[in-house]
């Protein structure tokens, strides 16, 4: 409990008893009160503090069962040096920070999480967009907002579709797979040149989900049209307000053919949100 101040321990005890002796609620309220990015003290820590309080009537450290308080490397000087390391270079690894501060990696990790309350944010990767693409997206967003304001578009009537690919041959992470031995076993796993996979397609709206629909072959225009005609459209066509529904899809090439747009127009008229529509039809792409 040495990592928590006396005032924090008092808060834990008060919260515990005022919430029907519930350590989970105490944990959550502690995190909220002290604005932690992680959860508060563990349930076992809370229980130990309560046991100590009921045994001694105090939340201060006691030497019950110990010969003395263990020494800690988490001194104010070490904490400050660790803070300076990450302020100078936020991308510094725990290992390098430990070398610079002169303490163990686990101690640095505890300081970073508990004392500095830092979180290891991951770099994000986004698709590169041209300036024209950004302008088109902004124009589309403004148009949709205007249509919503003018009651020309109801988001509850919108069906969106997407798919995901699942590989069937498995995946081996060589960084996590080691074989200990005195000699190299020359163990290898065969990898197919064209790995087997299945595509899972579904459509979603505020009304529910249509799918999942499985494709064991490549999704071309003909198979996509067949799925729309035989599975998706019949699933929603019985809805009383089908004539007011919209359909949105992405810009995958098999979904931008005249056959696809003809089928969509037959059922959704011009209530279609798709890349290249209606331009693709106009120019026969």
mmCIF file of C-alpha atoms in Angstrom:
data_model
loop_
_atom_site.group_PDB
_atom_site.id
_atom_site.type_symbol
_atom_site.label_atom_id
_atom_site.label_comp_id
_atom_site.label_asym_id
_atom_site.label_seq_id
_atom_site.Cartn_x
_atom_site.Cartn_y
_atom_site.Cartn_z
ATOM 1 C CA UNK A 1 0.000 0.000 0.000
ATOM 2 C CA UNK A 2 3.031 2.300 0.115
ATOM 3 C CA UNK A 3 2.204 3.591 -3.370
ATOM 4 C CA UNK A 4 -0.999 5.226 -2.075
ATOM 5 C CA UNK A 5 -1.000 8.342 0.081
ATOM 6 C CA UNK A 6 -2.831 8.542 3.395
ATOM 7 C CA UNK A 7 -5.595 10.664 1.853
ATOM 8 C CA UNK A 8 -6.060 8.106 -0.920
ATOM 9 C CA UNK A 9 -6.292 5.287 1.618
ATOM 10 C CA UNK A 10 -8.872 7.223 3.619
ATOM 11 C CA UNK A 11 -10.900 7.682 0.435
ATOM 12 C CA UNK A 12 -10.740 3.925 -0.222
ATOM 13 C CA UNK A 13 -11.933 3.056 3.287
ATOM 14 C CA UNK A 14 -14.770 5.589 3.263
ATOM 15 C CA UNK A 15 -15.924 4.574 -0.207
ATOM 16 C CA UNK A 16 -15.776 0.880 0.679
ATOM 17 C CA UNK A 17 -18.013 1.196 3.739
ATOM 18 C CA UNK A 18 -20.415 3.677 2.127
ATOM 19 C CA UNK A 19 -21.038 1.306 -0.788
ATOM 20 C CA UNK A 20 -22.053 -1.854 1.055
ATOM 21 C CA UNK A 21 -18.484 -3.134 1.375
ATOM 22 C CA UNK A 22 -18.173 -3.453 -2.402
ATOM 23 C CA UNK A 23 -14.521 -3.398 -3.572
ATOM 24 C CA UNK A 24 -15.482 -3.181 -7.273
ATOM 25 C CA UNK A 25 -17.465 0.023 -6.771
ATOM 26 C CA UNK A 26 -14.626 1.354 -4.621
ATOM 27 C CA UNK A 27 -12.146 0.620 -7.389
ATOM 28 C CA UNK A 28 -14.210 2.462 -10.005
ATOM 29 C CA UNK A 29 -14.922 5.483 -7.824
ATOM 30 C CA UNK A 30 -11.238 5.751 -6.927
ATOM 31 C CA UNK A 31 -10.307 5.869 -10.619
ATOM 32 C CA UNK A 32 -12.965 8.533 -11.229
ATOM 33 C CA UNK A 33 -12.022 10.627 -8.203
ATOM 34 C CA UNK A 34 -8.306 10.706 -9.021
ATOM 35 C CA UNK A 35 -8.811 10.831 -12.821
ATOM 36 C CA UNK A 36 -6.832 7.698 -13.599
ATOM 37 C CA UNK A 37 -6.504 6.396 -17.151
ATOM 38 C CA UNK A 38 -6.267 2.881 -15.753
ATOM 39 C CA UNK A 39 -8.361 1.121 -13.139
ATOM 40 C CA UNK A 40 -7.945 1.963 -9.483
ATOM 41 C CA UNK A 41 -6.335 -0.261 -6.849
ATOM 42 C CA UNK A 42 -6.901 -3.971 -7.281
ATOM 43 C CA UNK A 43 -9.580 -5.782 -5.313
ATOM 44 C CA UNK A 44 -6.915 -7.619 -3.312
ATOM 45 C CA UNK A 45 -5.239 -4.304 -2.431
ATOM 46 C CA UNK A 46 -8.538 -2.849 -1.240
ATOM 47 C CA UNK A 47 -9.266 -5.946 0.837
ATOM 48 C CA UNK A 48 -5.815 -5.838 2.444
ATOM 49 C CA UNK A 49 -6.272 -2.181 3.363
ATOM 50 C CA UNK A 50 -9.679 -2.891 4.903
ATOM 51 C CA UNK A 51 -8.231 -5.813 6.867
ATOM 52 C CA UNK A 52 -5.415 -3.581 8.126
ATOM 53 C CA UNK A 53 -7.879 -0.841 9.090
ATOM 54 C CA UNK A 54 -10.110 -3.272 10.954
ATOM 55 C CA UNK A 55 -7.086 -4.806 12.679
ATOM 56 C CA UNK A 56 -5.247 -1.616 13.670
ATOM 57 C CA UNK A 57 -7.822 1.161 13.296
ATOM 58 C CA UNK A 58 -5.384 3.003 11.039
ATOM 59 C CA UNK A 59 -4.650 3.259 7.329
ATOM 60 C CA UNK A 60 -0.970 4.015 7.907
ATOM 61 C CA UNK A 61 1.712 1.438 7.224
ATOM 62 C CA UNK A 62 2.329 -0.943 10.086
ATOM 63 C CA UNK A 63 5.113 -3.426 10.631
ATOM 64 C CA UNK A 64 2.819 -6.359 11.364
ATOM 65 C CA UNK A 65 4.662 -9.468 10.277
ATOM 66 C CA UNK A 66 7.629 -7.492 8.888
ATOM 67 C CA UNK A 67 11.047 -6.600 10.212
ATOM 68 C CA UNK A 68 11.005 -3.283 8.458
ATOM 69 C CA UNK A 69 9.751 -1.423 5.458
ATOM 70 C CA UNK A 70 11.392 -2.668 2.255
ATOM 71 C CA UNK A 71 13.543 -0.193 0.421
ATOM 72 C CA UNK A 72 12.134 1.172 -2.817
ATOM 73 C CA UNK A 73 13.913 2.505 -5.899
ATOM 74 C CA UNK A 74 10.900 4.724 -6.595
ATOM 75 C CA UNK A 75 12.421 7.763 -4.979
ATOM 76 C CA UNK A 76 11.314 11.278 -5.972
ATOM 77 C CA UNK A 77 14.635 11.715 -7.764
ATOM 78 C CA UNK A 78 14.159 8.544 -9.841
ATOM 79 C CA UNK A 79 10.588 9.489 -10.672
ATOM 80 C CA UNK A 80 11.681 12.960 -11.783
ATOM 81 C CA UNK A 81 14.513 11.573 -13.916
ATOM 82 C CA UNK A 82 12.088 9.130 -15.537
ATOM 83 C CA UNK A 83 9.673 11.962 -16.272
ATOM 84 C CA UNK A 84 12.445 13.983 -17.911
ATOM 85 C CA UNK A 85 13.474 11.027 -20.084
ATOM 86 C CA UNK A 86 9.992 10.678 -21.566
ATOM 87 C CA UNK A 87 9.491 14.426 -21.869
ATOM 88 C CA UNK A 88 12.637 14.678 -23.984
ATOM 89 C CA UNK A 89 11.729 11.669 -26.109
ATOM 90 C CA UNK A 90 8.204 10.219 -25.762
ATOM 91 C CA UNK A 91 9.180 7.315 -28.040
ATOM 92 C CA UNK A 92 11.863 6.054 -25.650
ATOM 93 C CA UNK A 93 11.432 2.374 -24.827
ATOM 94 C CA UNK A 94 11.146 1.102 -21.266
ATOM 95 C CA UNK A 95 14.467 -0.709 -21.695
ATOM 96 C CA UNK A 96 16.358 2.414 -22.778
ATOM 97 C CA UNK A 97 14.695 4.514 -20.088
ATOM 98 C CA UNK A 98 15.814 1.998 -17.474
ATOM 99 C CA UNK A 99 19.388 2.266 -18.738
ATOM 100 C CA UNK A 100 19.314 6.062 -18.576
ATOM 101 C CA UNK A 101 17.754 6.245 -15.111
ATOM 102 C CA UNK A 102 19.811 3.366 -13.728
ATOM 103 C CA UNK A 103 17.008 1.167 -12.397
ATOM 104 C CA UNK A 104 15.297 -2.026 -13.504
ATOM 105 C CA UNK A 105 12.816 -2.074 -16.370
ATOM 106 C CA UNK A 106 9.969 -3.214 -14.120
ATOM 107 C CA UNK A 107 10.620 -0.273 -11.796
ATOM 108 C CA UNK A 108 10.478 2.126 -14.741
ATOM 109 C CA UNK A 109 7.248 0.506 -15.901
ATOM 110 C CA UNK A 110 5.719 0.993 -12.446
ATOM 111 C CA UNK A 111 6.805 4.634 -12.347
ATOM 112 C CA UNK A 112 5.458 5.296 -15.825
ATOM 113 C CA UNK A 113 2.060 3.742 -15.093
ATOM 114 C CA UNK A 114 1.475 4.498 -11.416
ATOM 115 C CA UNK A 115 3.323 7.763 -10.826
ATOM 116 C CA UNK A 116 3.478 9.497 -14.202
ATOM 117 C CA UNK A 117 0.197 7.941 -15.406
ATOM 118 C CA UNK A 118 1.442 7.607 -18.967
ATOM 119 C CA UNK A 119 -0.170 5.319 -21.527
ATOM 120 C CA UNK A 120 1.635 3.625 -24.461
ATOM 121 C CA UNK A 121 -0.346 5.004 -27.385
ATOM 122 C CA UNK A 122 0.168 3.184 -30.679
ATOM 123 C CA UNK A 123 0.904 4.938 -33.948
ATOM 124 C CA UNK A 124 -2.086 5.007 -36.265
ATOM 125 C CA UNK A 125 -1.938 4.204 -39.970
ATOM 126 C CA UNK A 126 -4.416 5.871 -42.301
ATOM 127 C CA UNK A 127 -4.995 5.650 -46.011
ATOM 128 C CA UNK A 128 -3.284 8.442 -47.903
ATOM 129 C CA UNK A 129 -5.820 10.789 -49.470
ATOM 130 C CA UNK A 130 -5.252 13.298 -52.227
ATOM 131 C CA UNK A 131 -6.458 16.862 -51.808
ATOM 132 C CA UNK A 132 -9.220 16.136 -54.303
ATOM 133 C CA UNK A 133 -10.373 13.145 -52.248
ATOM 134 C CA UNK A 134 -10.504 15.274 -49.116
ATOM 135 C CA UNK A 135 -12.570 17.892 -50.930
ATOM 136 C CA UNK A 136 -14.946 15.238 -52.272
ATOM 137 C CA UNK A 137 -15.467 13.754 -48.817
ATOM 138 C CA UNK A 138 -16.129 17.173 -47.339
ATOM 139 C CA UNK A 139 -18.590 17.953 -50.123
ATOM 140 C CA UNK A 140 -20.356 14.631 -49.565
ATOM 141 C CA UNK A 141 -20.557 15.196 -45.798
ATOM 142 C CA UNK A 142 -22.012 18.689 -46.257
ATOM 143 C CA UNK A 143 -24.556 17.376 -48.758
ATOM 144 C CA UNK A 144 -25.710 14.617 -46.409
ATOM 145 C CA UNK A 145 -25.987 17.036 -43.479
ATOM 146 C CA UNK A 146 -28.061 19.396 -45.608
ATOM 147 C CA UNK A 147 -30.325 16.538 -46.718
ATOM 148 C CA UNK A 148 -30.809 15.466 -43.099
ATOM 149 C CA UNK A 149 -31.669 19.022 -42.053
ATOM 150 C CA UNK A 150 -34.194 19.255 -44.893
ATOM 151 C CA UNK A 151 -35.732 15.869 -43.992
ATOM 152 C CA UNK A 152 -34.644 14.421 -47.337
ATOM 153 C CA UNK A 153 -32.513 11.722 -45.746
ATOM 154 C CA UNK A 154 -33.206 9.570 -42.683
ATOM 155 C CA UNK A 155 -30.156 7.782 -41.285
ATOM 156 C CA UNK A 156 -32.460 5.148 -39.796
ATOM 157 C CA UNK A 157 -33.351 4.157 -43.361
ATOM 158 C CA UNK A 158 -29.729 3.593 -44.396
ATOM 159 C CA UNK A 159 -28.262 0.137 -45.010
ATOM 160 C CA UNK A 160 -24.454 -0.114 -45.038
ATOM 161 C CA UNK A 161 -22.535 -3.177 -46.123
ATOM 162 C CA UNK A 162 -19.020 -4.397 -45.490
ATOM 163 C CA UNK A 163 -16.967 -7.547 -45.653
ATOM 164 C CA UNK A 164 -13.982 -9.134 -43.948
ATOM 165 C CA UNK A 165 -11.520 -11.776 -45.122
ATOM 166 C CA UNK A 166 -10.588 -14.726 -42.906
ATOM 167 C CA UNK A 167 -7.539 -16.828 -43.788
ATOM 168 C CA UNK A 168 -8.007 -20.569 -43.365
ATOM 169 C CA UNK A 169 -4.351 -21.614 -43.404
ATOM 170 C CA UNK A 170 -3.537 -20.072 -40.037
ATOM 171 C CA UNK A 171 -0.906 -17.491 -39.212
ATOM 172 C CA UNK A 172 2.420 -18.017 -37.452
ATOM 173 C CA UNK A 173 4.052 -15.175 -35.540
ATOM 174 C CA UNK A 174 7.726 -16.085 -35.685
ATOM 175 C CA UNK A 175 8.561 -13.545 -32.984
ATOM 176 C CA UNK A 176 6.532 -15.524 -30.429
ATOM 177 C CA UNK A 177 7.439 -19.037 -31.591
ATOM 178 C CA UNK A 178 10.708 -20.414 -30.215
ATOM 179 C CA UNK A 179 12.038 -23.949 -29.847
ATOM 180 C CA UNK A 180 14.640 -24.379 -27.122
ATOM 181 C CA UNK A 181 17.350 -26.933 -27.828
ATOM 182 C CA UNK A 182 21.052 -27.574 -28.213
ATOM 183 C CA UNK A 183 20.736 -28.084 -31.974
ATOM 184 C CA UNK A 184 18.675 -26.416 -34.670
ATOM 185 C CA UNK A 185 15.669 -28.682 -35.382
ATOM 186 C CA UNK A 186 15.172 -26.972 -38.776
ATOM 187 C CA UNK A 187 11.456 -26.859 -38.130
ATOM 188 C CA UNK A 188 9.473 -25.101 -40.860
ATOM 189 C CA UNK A 189 5.835 -24.483 -41.705
ATOM 190 C CA UNK A 190 4.659 -24.558 -45.290
ATOM 191 C CA UNK A 191 2.866 -21.497 -46.580
ATOM 192 C CA UNK A 192 0.636 -21.601 -49.645
ATOM 193 C CA UNK A 193 1.405 -19.296 -52.529
ATOM 194 C CA UNK A 194 -2.304 -18.526 -52.729
ATOM 195 C CA UNK A 195 -3.631 -18.864 -49.173
ATOM 196 C CA UNK A 196 -7.166 -20.154 -48.718
ATOM 197 C CA UNK A 197 -9.600 -17.673 -47.284
ATOM 198 C CA UNK A 198 -13.298 -17.014 -46.924
ATOM 199 C CA UNK A 199 -15.028 -13.652 -47.281
ATOM 200 C CA UNK A 200 -17.824 -12.786 -44.868
ATOM 201 C CA UNK A 201 -20.334 -10.171 -46.066
ATOM 202 C CA UNK A 202 -23.051 -8.453 -44.070
ATOM 203 C CA UNK A 203 -25.287 -5.393 -44.185
ATOM 204 C CA UNK A 204 -26.121 -3.281 -41.150
ATOM 205 C CA UNK A 205 -28.587 -0.582 -40.201
ATOM 206 C CA UNK A 206 -30.341 0.683 -37.094
ATOM 207 C CA UNK A 207 -32.970 -1.964 -37.839
ATOM 208 C CA UNK A 208 -30.644 -4.932 -37.603
ATOM 209 C CA UNK A 209 -28.153 -7.043 -39.527
ATOM 210 C CA UNK A 210 -28.482 -9.073 -42.709
ATOM 211 C CA UNK A 211 -25.877 -11.813 -42.826
ATOM 212 C CA UNK A 212 -23.365 -13.146 -42.326
ATOM 213 C CA UNK A 213 -23.078 -14.314 -45.948
ATOM 214 C CA UNK A 214 -20.033 -16.396 -46.851
ATOM 215 C CA UNK A 215 -18.054 -16.341 -50.101
ATOM 216 C CA UNK A 216 -15.566 -19.149 -50.599
ATOM 217 C CA UNK A 217 -14.592 -17.754 -54.000
ATOM 218 C CA UNK A 218 -13.466 -14.317 -55.099
ATOM 219 C CA UNK A 219 -16.280 -11.778 -54.913
ATOM 220 C CA UNK A 220 -16.780 -10.680 -58.507
ATOM 221 C CA UNK A 221 -19.621 -8.650 -59.971
ATOM 222 C CA UNK A 222 -21.782 -11.667 -60.836
ATOM 223 C CA UNK A 223 -21.528 -13.190 -57.340
ATOM 224 C CA UNK A 224 -22.178 -9.807 -55.744
ATOM 225 C CA UNK A 225 -25.314 -9.299 -57.847
ATOM 226 C CA UNK A 226 -26.490 -12.807 -56.961
ATOM 227 C CA UNK A 227 -26.038 -12.089 -53.252
ATOM 228 C CA UNK A 228 -27.953 -8.821 -53.453
ATOM 229 C CA UNK A 229 -30.780 -10.327 -55.503
ATOM 230 C CA UNK A 230 -31.217 -13.642 -53.678
ATOM 231 C CA UNK A 231 -30.281 -12.856 -50.077
ATOM 232 C CA UNK A 232 -30.008 -9.190 -49.134
ATOM 233 C CA UNK A 233 -32.947 -7.596 -50.952
ATOM 234 C CA UNK A 234 -35.462 -10.374 -50.062
ATOM 235 C CA UNK A 235 -34.435 -10.002 -46.404
ATOM 236 C CA UNK A 236 -35.507 -6.342 -46.243
ATOM 237 C CA UNK A 237 -38.083 -6.121 -49.047
ATOM 238 C CA UNK A 238 -40.958 -7.094 -46.770
ATOM 239 C CA UNK A 239 -40.397 -4.048 -44.556
ATOM 240 C CA UNK A 240 -43.359 -1.626 -44.833
ATOM 241 C CA UNK A 241 -41.084 1.370 -45.523
ATOM 242 C CA UNK A 242 -38.786 -0.406 -47.968
ATOM 243 C CA UNK A 243 -39.530 2.268 -50.591
ATOM 244 C CA UNK A 244 -37.813 4.844 -48.357
ATOM 245 C CA UNK A 245 -34.658 2.852 -47.635
ATOM 246 C CA UNK A 246 -31.178 3.843 -48.830
ATOM 247 C CA UNK A 247 -28.246 1.581 -49.677
ATOM 248 C CA UNK A 248 -24.566 2.479 -49.290
ATOM 249 C CA UNK A 249 -21.526 0.522 -50.462
ATOM 250 C CA UNK A 250 -17.806 1.163 -50.875
ATOM 251 C CA UNK A 251 -15.844 1.605 -54.072
ATOM 252 C CA UNK A 252 -14.602 -1.934 -54.730
ATOM 253 C CA UNK A 253 -14.404 -2.506 -58.482
ATOM 254 C CA UNK A 254 -16.796 -5.533 -58.635
ATOM 255 C CA UNK A 255 -19.468 -3.397 -56.969
ATOM 256 C CA UNK A 256 -19.334 -0.567 -59.512
ATOM 257 C CA UNK A 257 -20.512 -2.360 -62.629
ATOM 258 C CA UNK A 258 -23.649 -1.578 -64.626
ATOM 259 C CA UNK A 259 -25.140 -4.915 -63.540
ATOM 260 C CA UNK A 260 -24.828 -3.947 -59.883
ATOM 261 C CA UNK A 261 -26.206 -0.442 -60.359
ATOM 262 C CA UNK A 262 -29.079 -1.707 -62.531
ATOM 263 C CA UNK A 263 -30.171 -4.060 -59.761
ATOM 264 C CA UNK A 264 -29.825 -1.398 -57.072
ATOM 265 C CA UNK A 265 -31.765 1.142 -59.133
ATOM 266 C CA UNK A 266 -34.517 -1.391 -59.696
ATOM 267 C CA UNK A 267 -35.156 -1.616 -55.960
ATOM 268 C CA UNK A 268 -33.719 1.577 -54.444
ATOM 269 C CA UNK A 269 -34.304 3.983 -57.372
ATOM 270 C CA UNK A 270 -31.783 6.781 -56.825
ATOM 271 C CA UNK A 271 -31.441 6.170 -53.088
ATOM 272 C CA UNK A 272 -27.919 4.830 -53.597
ATOM 273 C CA UNK A 273 -24.687 6.063 -52.025
ATOM 274 C CA UNK A 274 -21.737 4.592 -53.894
ATOM 275 C CA UNK A 275 -18.434 5.634 -55.405
ATOM 276 C CA UNK A 276 -18.879 6.382 -59.095
ATOM 277 C CA UNK A 277 -22.669 6.422 -59.012
ATOM 278 C CA UNK A 278 -24.286 7.560 -61.263
ATOM 279 C CA UNK A 279 -21.167 8.582 -63.192
ATOM 280 C CA UNK A 280 -20.082 4.971 -63.740
ATOM 281 C CA UNK A 281 -23.394 4.133 -65.387
ATOM 282 C CA UNK A 282 -23.362 7.243 -67.499
ATOM 283 C CA UNK A 283 -20.016 6.377 -69.054
ATOM 284 C CA UNK A 284 -20.513 2.624 -69.108
ATOM 285 C CA UNK A 285 -17.794 1.706 -66.552
#
